[in-house]
Amino acid sequence: MEEILLHLPYFGPVSHFKEIVKPATIWFENEDNYQKQTYRNRTYIYGANGKLLLNIPVKHLNAPGVKLHQKYKDVKIENDFKWQQLHWKSLKSAYQTSPFFEYYEDDFAPLFHGKEDFLMEFNYKCFDLVCESLQITVDYKKTVEYFRDPAGIIDRRDLINAKKSREVPEYIQVFQDKKGFIQDLSILDLLFNEGPNAVNYLREM
């Protein structure tokens, strides 16, 4: 069986879940340094005005004149901001008219109504719930050591880069008639629009 190495995103894009549904052992990189402007703490959905960024605020290590590195698994969420309330409100506004939002709403709501301390722990909760919603069992493992060039494994850690645009096959989106199809949004966009068929879509990519 193949082994695939990925970073753990916040409700990762469709292209990321294309790898997840493959018949492979998934490894999540748990020993990397945190980097800004990646899917580690952001996701994109389709709002009424187009592509909408949802960003989780995080606490940064600060020291005058010194660039400090922090491991992803040690990054804490900045809970002084009401980010959960904002994200849930945005999701409801964007997808309340989608075919399957109400079907999944009660499952996802608790993620946005309880205090979360560590970003990675929260992202694992999100990932597990998405897999449950897709009705897939993912054999995933967590790395215990960082390798820049791991041997004998398919390295797809590049998928965490939020700046790179990737194309995916078109499916029906809520505001598509107004703004057209938007590529590679959060897995939630696919799930709320396609429902149980989402996993078939991913496997056929």
JSON list of C-alpha atoms in Angstrom, two decimals:
[
{"chain": "A", "resi": 1, "resn": "MET", "atom": "CA", "xyz": [0.00, 0.00, 0.00]},
{"chain": "A", "resi": 2, "resn": "GLU", "atom": "CA", "xyz": [1.19, 3.50, -0.81]},
{"chain": "A", "resi": 3, "resn": "GLU", "atom": "CA", "xyz": [2.11, 5.93, 1.93]},
{"chain": "A", "resi": 4, "resn": "ILE", "atom": "CA", "xyz": [1.34, 9.64, 1.53]},
{"chain": "A", "resi": 5, "resn": "LEU", "atom": "CA", "xyz": [2.75, 12.45, 3.67]},
{"chain": "A", "resi": 6, "resn": "LEU", "atom": "CA", "xyz": [0.58, 15.53, 4.18]},
{"chain": "A", "resi": 7, "resn": "HIS", "atom": "CA", "xyz": [0.27, 18.55, 6.41]},
{"chain": "A", "resi": 8, "resn": "LEU", "atom": "CA", "xyz": [-2.91, 18.82, 8.46]},
{"chain": "A", "resi": 9, "resn": "PRO", "atom": "CA", "xyz": [-5.06, 21.74, 7.25]},
{"chain": "A", "resi": 10, "resn": "TYR", "atom": "CA", "xyz": [-8.08, 23.57, 8.66]},
{"chain": "A", "resi": 11, "resn": "PHE", "atom": "CA", "xyz": [-10.95, 22.09, 6.63]},
{"chain": "A", "resi": 12, "resn": "GLY", "atom": "CA", "xyz": [-8.51, 21.55, 3.78]},
{"chain": "A", "resi": 13, "resn": "PRO", "atom": "CA", "xyz": [-9.27, 22.21, 0.12]},
{"chain": "A", "resi": 14, "resn": "VAL", "atom": "CA", "xyz": [-10.81, 19.67, -2.23]},
{"chain": "A", "resi": 15, "resn": "SER", "atom": "CA", "xyz": [-7.39, 18.90, -3.80]},
{"chain": "A", "resi": 16, "resn": "HIS", "atom": "CA", "xyz": [-6.12, 17.86, -0.37]},
{"chain": "A", "resi": 17, "resn": "PHE", "atom": "CA", "xyz": [-8.95, 15.37, 0.15]},
{"chain": "A", "resi": 18, "resn": "LYS", "atom": "CA", "xyz": [-8.29, 13.86, -3.25]},
{"chain": "A", "resi": 19, "resn": "GLU", "atom": "CA", "xyz": [-5.19, 12.38, -1.59]},
{"chain": "A", "resi": 20, "resn": "ILE", "atom": "CA", "xyz": [-7.06, 11.43, 1.57]},
{"chain": "A", "resi": 21, "resn": "VAL", "atom": "CA", "xyz": [-9.53, 9.10, -0.18]},
{"chain": "A", "resi": 22, "resn": "LYS", "atom": "CA", "xyz": [-6.82, 7.14, -1.98]},
{"chain": "A", "resi": 23, "resn": "PRO", "atom": "CA", "xyz": [-6.23, 3.54, -0.82]},
{"chain": "A", "resi": 24, "resn": "ALA", "atom": "CA", "xyz": [-3.09, 4.51, 1.05]},
{"chain": "A", "resi": 25, "resn": "THR", "atom": "CA", "xyz": [-1.67, 5.02, 4.51]},
{"chain": "A", "resi": 26, "resn": "ILE", "atom": "CA", "xyz": [-1.81, 8.72, 5.32]},
{"chain": "A", "resi": 27, "resn": "TRP", "atom": "CA", "xyz": [0.94, 10.31, 7.40]},
{"chain": "A", "resi": 28, "resn": "PHE", "atom": "CA", "xyz": [0.37, 13.73, 8.91]},
{"chain": "A", "resi": 29, "resn": "GLU", "atom": "CA", "xyz": [3.44, 15.87, 9.52]},
{"chain": "A", "resi": 30, "resn": "ASN", "atom": "CA", "xyz": [3.44, 16.59, 13.26]},
{"chain": "A", "resi": 31, "resn": "GLU", "atom": "CA", "xyz": [7.01, 17.83, 13.62]},
{"chain": "A", "resi": 32, "resn": "ASP", "atom": "CA", "xyz": [7.19, 20.77, 11.23]},
{"chain": "A", "resi": 33, "resn": "ASN", "atom": "CA", "xyz": [7.58, 24.46, 12.04]},
{"chain": "A", "resi": 34, "resn": "TYR", "atom": "CA", "xyz": [4.48, 26.61, 11.73]},
{"chain": "A", "resi": 35, "resn": "GLN", "atom": "CA", "xyz": [4.33, 28.81, 8.64]},
{"chain": "A", "resi": 36, "resn": "LYS", "atom": "CA", "xyz": [2.02, 31.69, 7.88]},
{"chain": "A", "resi": 37, "resn": "GLN", "atom": "CA", "xyz": [-0.31, 31.96, 4.88]},
{"chain": "A", "resi": 38, "resn": "THR", "atom": "CA", "xyz": [-0.98, 28.25, 4.64]},
{"chain": "A", "resi": 39, "resn": "TYR", "atom": "CA", "xyz": [-4.05, 26.08, 5.06]},
{"chain": "A", "resi": 40, "resn": "ARG", "atom": "CA", "xyz": [-2.91, 25.26, 8.60]},
{"chain": "A", "resi": 41, "resn": "ASN", "atom": "CA", "xyz": [-5.09, 28.07, 9.94]},
{"chain": "A", "resi": 42, "resn": "ARG", "atom": "CA", "xyz": [-7.17, 29.17, 6.96]},
{"chain": "A", "resi": 43, "resn": "THR", "atom": "CA", "xyz": [-9.80, 27.88, 4.60]},
{"chain": "A", "resi": 44, "resn": "TYR", "atom": "CA", "xyz": [-11.76, 29.38, 1.72]},
{"chain": "A", "resi": 45, "resn": "ILE", "atom": "CA", "xyz": [-15.50, 29.13, 1.21]},
{"chain": "A", "resi": 46, "resn": "TYR", "atom": "CA", "xyz": [-17.95, 30.51, -1.35]},
{"chain": "A", "resi": 47, "resn": "GLY", "atom": "CA", "xyz": [-19.74, 33.53, 0.10]},
{"chain": "A", "resi": 48, "resn": "ALA", "atom": "CA", "xyz": [-22.42, 35.69, -1.50]},
{"chain": "A", "resi": 49, "resn": "ASN", "atom": "CA", "xyz": [-19.72, 38.03, -2.81]},
{"chain": "A", "resi": 50, "resn": "GLY", "atom": "CA", "xyz": [-17.33, 35.32, -3.98]},
{"chain": "A", "resi": 51, "resn": "LYS", "atom": "CA", "xyz": [-14.30, 33.64, -2.43]},
{"chain": "A", "resi": 52, "resn": "LEU", "atom": "CA", "xyz": [-14.23, 34.22, 1.33]},
{"chain": "A", "resi": 53, "resn": "LEU", "atom": "CA", "xyz": [-11.29, 33.60, 3.67]},
{"chain": "A", "resi": 54, "resn": "LEU", "atom": "CA", "xyz": [-11.87, 32.14, 7.12]},
{"chain": "A", "resi": 55, "resn": "ASN", "atom": "CA", "xyz": [-8.74, 32.58, 9.23]},
{"chain": "A", "resi": 56, "resn": "ILE", "atom": "CA", "xyz": [-8.04, 31.21, 12.72]},
{"chain": "A", "resi": 57, "resn": "PRO", "atom": "CA", "xyz": [-6.03, 33.79, 14.74]},
{"chain": "A", "resi": 58, "resn": "VAL", "atom": "CA", "xyz": [-2.98, 32.29, 16.43]},
{"chain": "A", "resi": 59, "resn": "LYS", "atom": "CA", "xyz": [-0.56, 33.40, 19.12]},
{"chain": "A", "resi": 60, "resn": "HIS", "atom": "CA", "xyz": [2.93, 34.18, 17.82]},
{"chain": "A", "resi": 61, "resn": "LEU", "atom": "CA", "xyz": [6.22, 34.06, 19.69]},
{"chain": "A", "resi": 62, "resn": "ASN", "atom": "CA", "xyz": [7.70, 37.54, 19.73]},
{"chain": "A", "resi": 63, "resn": "ALA", "atom": "CA", "xyz": [11.18, 38.74, 20.59]},
{"chain": "A", "resi": 64, "resn": "PRO", "atom": "CA", "xyz": [12.79, 42.04, 19.49]},
{"chain": "A", "resi": 65, "resn": "GLY", "atom": "CA", "xyz": [15.03, 41.49, 16.47]},
{"chain": "A", "resi": 66, "resn": "VAL", "atom": "CA", "xyz": [14.80, 37.71, 16.66]},
{"chain": "A", "resi": 67, "resn": "LYS", "atom": "CA", "xyz": [12.88, 35.40, 14.35]},
{"chain": "A", "resi": 68, "resn": "LEU", "atom": "CA", "xyz": [11.47, 32.64, 16.51]},
{"chain": "A", "resi": 69, "resn": "HIS", "atom": "CA", "xyz": [10.35, 29.31, 15.11]},
{"chain": "A", "resi": 70, "resn": "GLN", "atom": "CA", "xyz": [7.45, 27.48, 16.65]},
{"chain": "A", "resi": 71, "resn": "LYS", "atom": "CA", "xyz": [6.33, 23.95, 15.94]},
{"chain": "A", "resi": 72, "resn": "TYR", "atom": "CA", "xyz": [2.88, 23.62, 14.42]},
{"chain": "A", "resi": 73, "resn": "LYS", "atom": "CA", "xyz": [1.81, 21.27, 17.23]},
{"chain": "A", "resi": 74, "resn": "ASP", "atom": "CA", "xyz": [2.71, 23.94, 19.81]},
{"chain": "A", "resi": 75, "resn": "VAL", "atom": "CA", "xyz": [0.81, 26.81, 18.19]},
{"chain": "A", "resi": 76, "resn": "LYS", "atom": "CA", "xyz": [-1.99, 28.15, 20.35]},
{"chain": "A", "resi": 77, "resn": "ILE", "atom": "CA", "xyz": [-5.18, 29.75, 19.11]},
{"chain": "A", "resi": 78, "resn": "GLU", "atom": "CA", "xyz": [-5.77, 33.41, 19.97]},
{"chain": "A", "resi": 79, "resn": "ASN", "atom": "CA", "xyz": [-9.16, 33.26, 21.64]},
{"chain": "A", "resi": 80, "resn": "ASP", "atom": "CA", "xyz": [-9.41, 36.97, 22.43]},
{"chain": "A", "resi": 81, "resn": "PHE", "atom": "CA", "xyz": [-11.10, 37.21, 19.03]},
{"chain": "A", "resi": 82, "resn": "LYS", "atom": "CA", "xyz": [-14.56, 35.73, 18.48]},
{"chain": "A", "resi": 83, "resn": "TRP", "atom": "CA", "xyz": [-13.33, 33.79, 15.47]},
{"chain": "A", "resi": 84, "resn": "GLN", "atom": "CA", "xyz": [-15.54, 30.74, 16.04]},
{"chain": "A", "resi": 85, "resn": "GLN", "atom": "CA", "xyz": [-18.66, 32.88, 16.10]},
{"chain": "A", "resi": 86, "resn": "LEU", "atom": "CA", "xyz": [-17.54, 34.62, 12.90]},
{"chain": "A", "resi": 87, "resn": "HIS", "atom": "CA", "xyz": [-16.68, 31.38, 11.09]},
{"chain": "A", "resi": 88, "resn": "TRP", "atom": "CA", "xyz": [-19.94, 29.68, 11.98]},
{"chain": "A", "resi": 89, "resn": "LYS", "atom": "CA", "xyz": [-21.97, 32.74, 11.02]},
{"chain": "A", "resi": 90, "resn": "SER", "atom": "CA", "xyz": [-20.12, 32.89, 7.69]},
{"chain": "A", "resi": 91, "resn": "LEU", "atom": "CA", "xyz": [-20.69, 29.19, 7.02]},
{"chain": "A", "resi": 92, "resn": "LYS", "atom": "CA", "xyz": [-24.40, 29.45, 7.78]},
{"chain": "A", "resi": 93, "resn": "SER", "atom": "CA", "xyz": [-24.76, 32.53, 5.59]},
{"chain": "A", "resi": 94, "resn": "ALA", "atom": "CA", "xyz": [-22.88, 30.89, 2.71]},
{"chain": "A", "resi": 95, "resn": "TYR", "atom": "CA", "xyz": [-24.46, 27.44, 2.81]},
{"chain": "A", "resi": 96, "resn": "GLN", "atom": "CA", "xyz": [-27.87, 27.63, 4.46]},
{"chain": "A", "resi": 97, "resn": "THR", "atom": "CA", "xyz": [-29.47, 27.31, 1.01]},
{"chain": "A", "resi": 98, "resn": "SER", "atom": "CA", "xyz": [-27.15, 24.51, -0.13]},
{"chain": "A", "resi": 99, "resn": "PRO", "atom": "CA", "xyz": [-28.67, 21.04, -0.55]},
{"chain": "A", "resi": 100, "resn": "PHE", "atom": "CA", "xyz": [-26.96, 19.40, 2.44]},
{"chain": "A", "resi": 101, "resn": "PHE", "atom": "CA", "xyz": [-26.02, 22.08, 5.01]},
{"chain": "A", "resi": 102, "resn": "GLU", "atom": "CA", "xyz": [-28.97, 21.31, 7.27]},
{"chain": "A", "resi": 103, "resn": "TYR", "atom": "CA", "xyz": [-28.16, 17.60, 7.07]},
{"chain": "A", "resi": 104, "resn": "TYR", "atom": "CA", "xyz": [-24.68, 18.19, 8.58]},
{"chain": "A", "resi": 105, "resn": "GLU", "atom": "CA", "xyz": [-25.35, 21.35, 10.61]},
{"chain": "A", "resi": 106, "resn": "ASP", "atom": "CA", "xyz": [-25.83, 19.71, 14.00]},
{"chain": "A", "resi": 107, "resn": "ASP", "atom": "CA", "xyz": [-22.61, 17.71, 13.58]},
{"chain": "A", "resi": 108, "resn": "PHE", "atom": "CA", "xyz": [-20.42, 20.71, 12.79]},
{"chain": "A", "resi": 109, "resn": "ALA", "atom": "CA", "xyz": [-21.95, 23.32, 15.10]},
{"chain": "A", "resi": 110, "resn": "PRO", "atom": "CA", "xyz": [-20.18, 22.07, 18.29]},
{"chain": "A", "resi": 111, "resn": "LEU", "atom": "CA", "xyz": [-16.77, 22.76, 16.72]},
{"chain": "A", "resi": 112, "resn": "PHE", "atom": "CA", "xyz": [-17.59, 26.45, 16.79]},
{"chain": "A", "resi": 113, "resn": "HIS", "atom": "CA", "xyz": [-19.11, 26.69, 20.25]},
{"chain": "A", "resi": 114, "resn": "GLY", "atom": "CA", "xyz": [-16.39, 25.44, 22.58]},
{"chain": "A", "resi": 115, "resn": "LYS", "atom": "CA", "xyz": [-12.99, 26.84, 23.53]},
{"chain": "A", "resi": 116, "resn": "GLU", "atom": "CA", "xyz": [-10.05, 25.41, 21.60]},
{"chain": "A", "resi": 117, "resn": "ASP", "atom": "CA", "xyz": [-6.46, 25.90, 22.76]},
{"chain": "A", "resi": 118, "resn": "PHE", "atom": "CA", "xyz": [-4.11, 24.28, 20.23]},
{"chain": "A", "resi": 119, "resn": "LEU", "atom": "CA", "xyz": [-4.50, 24.72, 16.49]},
{"chain": "A", "resi": 120, "resn": "MET", "atom": "CA", "xyz": [-3.34, 21.24, 15.52]},
{"chain": "A", "resi": 121, "resn": "GLU", "atom": "CA", "xyz": [-5.63, 19.52, 18.03]},
{"chain": "A", "resi": 122, "resn": "PHE", "atom": "CA", "xyz": [-8.58, 21.50, 16.70]},
{"chain": "A", "resi": 123, "resn": "ASN", "atom": "CA", "xyz": [-7.68, 20.64, 13.11]},
{"chain": "A", "resi": 124, "resn": "TYR", "atom": "CA", "xyz": [-7.61, 16.93, 13.97]},
{"chain": "A", "resi": 125, "resn": "LYS", "atom": "CA", "xyz": [-11.14, 17.29, 15.35]},
{"chain": "A", "resi": 126, "resn": "CYS", "atom": "CA", "xyz": [-12.22, 18.98, 12.13]},
{"chain": "A", "resi": 127, "resn": "PHE", "atom": "CA", "xyz": [-10.53, 16.34, 9.99]},
{"chain": "A", "resi": 128, "resn": "ASP", "atom": "CA", "xyz": [-12.07, 13.43, 11.90]},
{"chain": "A", "resi": 129, "resn": "LEU", "atom": "CA", "xyz": [-15.54, 14.93, 11.57]},
{"chain": "A", "resi": 130, "resn": "VAL", "atom": "CA", "xyz": [-15.12, 15.50, 7.83]},
{"chain": "A", "resi": 131, "resn": "CYS", "atom": "CA", "xyz": [-14.07, 11.87, 7.38]},
{"chain": "A", "resi": 132, "resn": "GLU", "atom": "CA", "xyz": [-17.08, 10.75, 9.40]},
{"chain": "A", "resi": 133, "resn": "SER", "atom": "CA", "xyz": [-19.34, 12.95, 7.25]},
{"chain": "A", "resi": 134, "resn": "LEU", "atom": "CA", "xyz": [-17.80, 11.50, 4.08]},
{"chain": "A", "resi": 135, "resn": "GLN", "atom": "CA", "xyz": [-18.31, 8.05, 5.59]},
{"chain": "A", "resi": 136, "resn": "ILE", "atom": "CA", "xyz": [-14.70, 7.06, 5.06]},
{"chain": "A", "resi": 137, "resn": "THR", "atom": "CA", "xyz": [-12.23, 5.40, 7.40]},
{"chain": "A", "resi": 138, "resn": "VAL", "atom": "CA", "xyz": [-8.77, 6.90, 7.04]},
{"chain": "A", "resi": 139, "resn": "ASP", "atom": "CA", "xyz": [-5.77, 4.93, 8.24]},
{"chain": "A", "resi": 140, "resn": "TYR", "atom": "CA", "xyz": [-3.65, 7.89, 9.30]},
{"chain": "A", "resi": 141, "resn": "LYS", "atom": "CA", "xyz": [-0.51, 8.11, 11.38]},
{"chain": "A", "resi": 142, "resn": "LYS", "atom": "CA", "xyz": [1.43, 11.00, 12.90]},
{"chain": "A", "resi": 143, "resn": "THR", "atom": "CA", "xyz": [5.12, 11.59, 12.32]},
{"chain": "A", "resi": 144, "resn": "VAL", "atom": "CA", "xyz": [7.46, 11.66, 15.31]},
{"chain": "A", "resi": 145, "resn": "GLU", "atom": "CA", "xyz": [10.47, 13.08, 13.46]},
{"chain": "A", "resi": 146, "resn": "TYR", "atom": "CA", "xyz": [10.88, 15.67, 10.71]},
{"chain": "A", "resi": 147, "resn": "PHE", "atom": "CA", "xyz": [12.49, 14.70, 7.39]},
{"chain": "A", "resi": 148, "resn": "ARG", "atom": "CA", "xyz": [13.03, 17.26, 4.65]},
{"chain": "A", "resi": 149, "resn": "ASP", "atom": "CA", "xyz": [13.19, 14.55, 1.97]},
{"chain": "A", "resi": 150, "resn": "PRO", "atom": "CA", "xyz": [11.51, 11.41, 3.32]},
{"chain": "A", "resi": 151, "resn": "ALA", "atom": "CA", "xyz": [12.32, 8.15, 1.54]},
{"chain": "A", "resi": 152, "resn": "GLY", "atom": "CA", "xyz": [9.78, 5.58, 0.41]},
{"chain": "A", "resi": 153, "resn": "ILE", "atom": "CA", "xyz": [6.78, 7.87, 0.78]},
{"chain": "A", "resi": 154, "resn": "ILE", "atom": "CA", "xyz": [4.82, 10.18, -1.52]},
{"chain": "A", "resi": 155, "resn": "ASP", "atom": "CA", "xyz": [5.45, 13.69, -0.21]},
{"chain": "A", "resi": 156, "resn": "ARG", "atom": "CA", "xyz": [2.43, 15.95, -0.78]},
{"chain": "A", "resi": 157, "resn": "ARG", "atom": "CA", "xyz": [3.17, 18.48, 1.93]},
{"chain": "A", "resi": 158, "resn": "ASP", "atom": "CA", "xyz": [3.15, 21.09, -0.82]},
{"chain": "A", "resi": 159, "resn": "LEU", "atom": "CA", "xyz": [-0.66, 21.00, -0.75]},
{"chain": "A", "resi": 160, "resn": "ILE", "atom": "CA", "xyz": [-0.61, 23.10, 2.43]},
{"chain": "A", "resi": 161, "resn": "ASN", "atom": "CA", "xyz": [0.45, 26.15, 0.40]},
{"chain": "A", "resi": 162, "resn": "ALA", "atom": "CA", "xyz": [-2.60, 28.42, 0.23]},
{"chain": "A", "resi": 163, "resn": "LYS", "atom": "CA", "xyz": [-1.05, 30.69, -2.41]},
{"chain": "A", "resi": 164, "resn": "LYS", "atom": "CA", "xyz": [-0.98, 28.04, -5.13]},
{"chain": "A", "resi": 165, "resn": "SER", "atom": "CA", "xyz": [-4.16, 27.62, -7.16]},
{"chain": "A", "resi": 166, "resn": "ARG", "atom": "CA", "xyz": [-5.19, 24.08, -8.16]},
{"chain": "A", "resi": 167, "resn": "GLU", "atom": "CA", "xyz": [-7.91, 23.05, -10.56]},
{"chain": "A", "resi": 168, "resn": "VAL", "atom": "CA", "xyz": [-10.60, 20.54, -9.66]},
{"chain": "A", "resi": 169, "resn": "PRO", "atom": "CA", "xyz": [-13.55, 19.18, -11.68]},
{"chain": "A", "resi": 170, "resn": "GLU", "atom": "CA", "xyz": [-16.60, 21.40, -11.61]},
{"chain": "A", "resi": 171, "resn": "TYR", "atom": "CA", "xyz": [-19.56, 20.68, -9.34]},
{"chain": "A", "resi": 172, "resn": "ILE", "atom": "CA", "xyz": [-22.63, 22.78, -8.49]},
{"chain": "A", "resi": 173, "resn": "GLN", "atom": "CA", "xyz": [-21.96, 25.64, -6.04]},
{"chain": "A", "resi": 174, "resn": "VAL", "atom": "CA", "xyz": [-24.57, 27.84, -4.33]},
{"chain": "A", "resi": 175, "resn": "PHE", "atom": "CA", "xyz": [-23.63, 31.16, -5.95]},
{"chain": "A", "resi": 176, "resn": "GLN", "atom": "CA", "xyz": [-22.25, 29.71, -9.18]},
{"chain": "A", "resi": 177, "resn": "ASP", "atom": "CA", "xyz": [-24.90, 31.42, -11.33]},
{"chain": "A", "resi": 178, "resn": "LYS", "atom": "CA", "xyz": [-23.69, 34.82, -10.11]},
{"chain": "A", "resi": 179, "resn": "LYS", "atom": "CA", "xyz": [-19.94, 34.41, -9.76]},
{"chain": "A", "resi": 180, "resn": "GLY", "atom": "CA", "xyz": [-19.10, 31.25, -11.70]},
{"chain": "A", "resi": 181, "resn": "PHE", "atom": "CA", "xyz": [-17.33, 28.15, -10.42]},
{"chain": "A", "resi": 182, "resn": "ILE", "atom": "CA", "xyz": [-14.57, 28.83, -7.87]},
{"chain": "A", "resi": 183, "resn": "GLN", "atom": "CA", "xyz": [-11.72, 26.33, -7.87]},
{"chain": "A", "resi": 184, "resn": "ASP", "atom": "CA", "xyz": [-10.49, 24.24, -4.96]},
{"chain": "A", "resi": 185, "resn": "LEU", "atom": "CA", "xyz": [-12.44, 25.64, -2.04]},
{"chain": "A", "resi": 186, "resn": "SER", "atom": "CA", "xyz": [-12.74, 24.06, 1.40]},
{"chain": "A", "resi": 187, "resn": "ILE", "atom": "CA", "xyz": [-13.92, 20.47, 1.60]},
{"chain": "A", "resi": 188, "resn": "LEU", "atom": "CA", "xyz": [-16.98, 21.94, 3.34]},
{"chain": "A", "resi": 189, "resn": "ASP", "atom": "CA", "xyz": [-18.04, 23.57, 0.08]},
{"chain": "A", "resi": 190, "resn": "LEU", "atom": "CA", "xyz": [-18.05, 20.18, -1.63]},
{"chain": "A", "resi": 191, "resn": "LEU", "atom": "CA", "xyz": [-19.70, 18.42, 1.31]},
{"chain": "A", "resi": 192, "resn": "PHE", "atom": "CA", "xyz": [-22.54, 20.91, 1.75]},
{"chain": "A", "resi": 193, "resn": "ASN", "atom": "CA", "xyz": [-23.24, 20.98, -1.99]},
{"chain": "A", "resi": 194, "resn": "GLU", "atom": "CA", "xyz": [-22.77, 17.31, -2.89]},
{"chain": "A", "resi": 195, "resn": "GLY", "atom": "CA", "xyz": [-23.54, 15.54, 0.38]},
{"chain": "A", "resi": 196, "resn": "PRO", "atom": "CA", "xyz": [-22.99, 11.75, 0.30]},
{"chain": "A", "resi": 197, "resn": "ASN", "atom": "CA", "xyz": [-21.87, 12.00, -3.33]},
{"chain": "A", "resi": 198, "resn": "ALA", "atom": "CA", "xyz": [-18.82, 14.04, -2.29]},
{"chain": "A", "resi": 199, "resn": "VAL", "atom": "CA", "xyz": [-16.71, 10.94, -1.70]},
{"chain": "A", "resi": 200, "resn": "ASN", "atom": "CA", "xyz": [-17.52, 9.58, -5.17]},
{"chain": "A", "resi": 201, "resn": "TYR", "atom": "CA", "xyz": [-16.51, 12.93, -6.66]},
{"chain": "A", "resi": 202, "resn": "LEU", "atom": "CA", "xyz": [-13.18, 12.79, -4.82]},
{"chain": "A", "resi": 203, "resn": "ARG", "atom": "CA", "xyz": [-12.44, 9.22, -5.90]},
{"chain": "A", "resi": 204, "resn": "GLU", "atom": "CA", "xyz": [-13.16, 10.05, -9.53]},
{"chain": "A", "resi": 205, "resn": "MET", "atom": "CA", "xyz": [-10.80, 13.05, -9.62]}
]
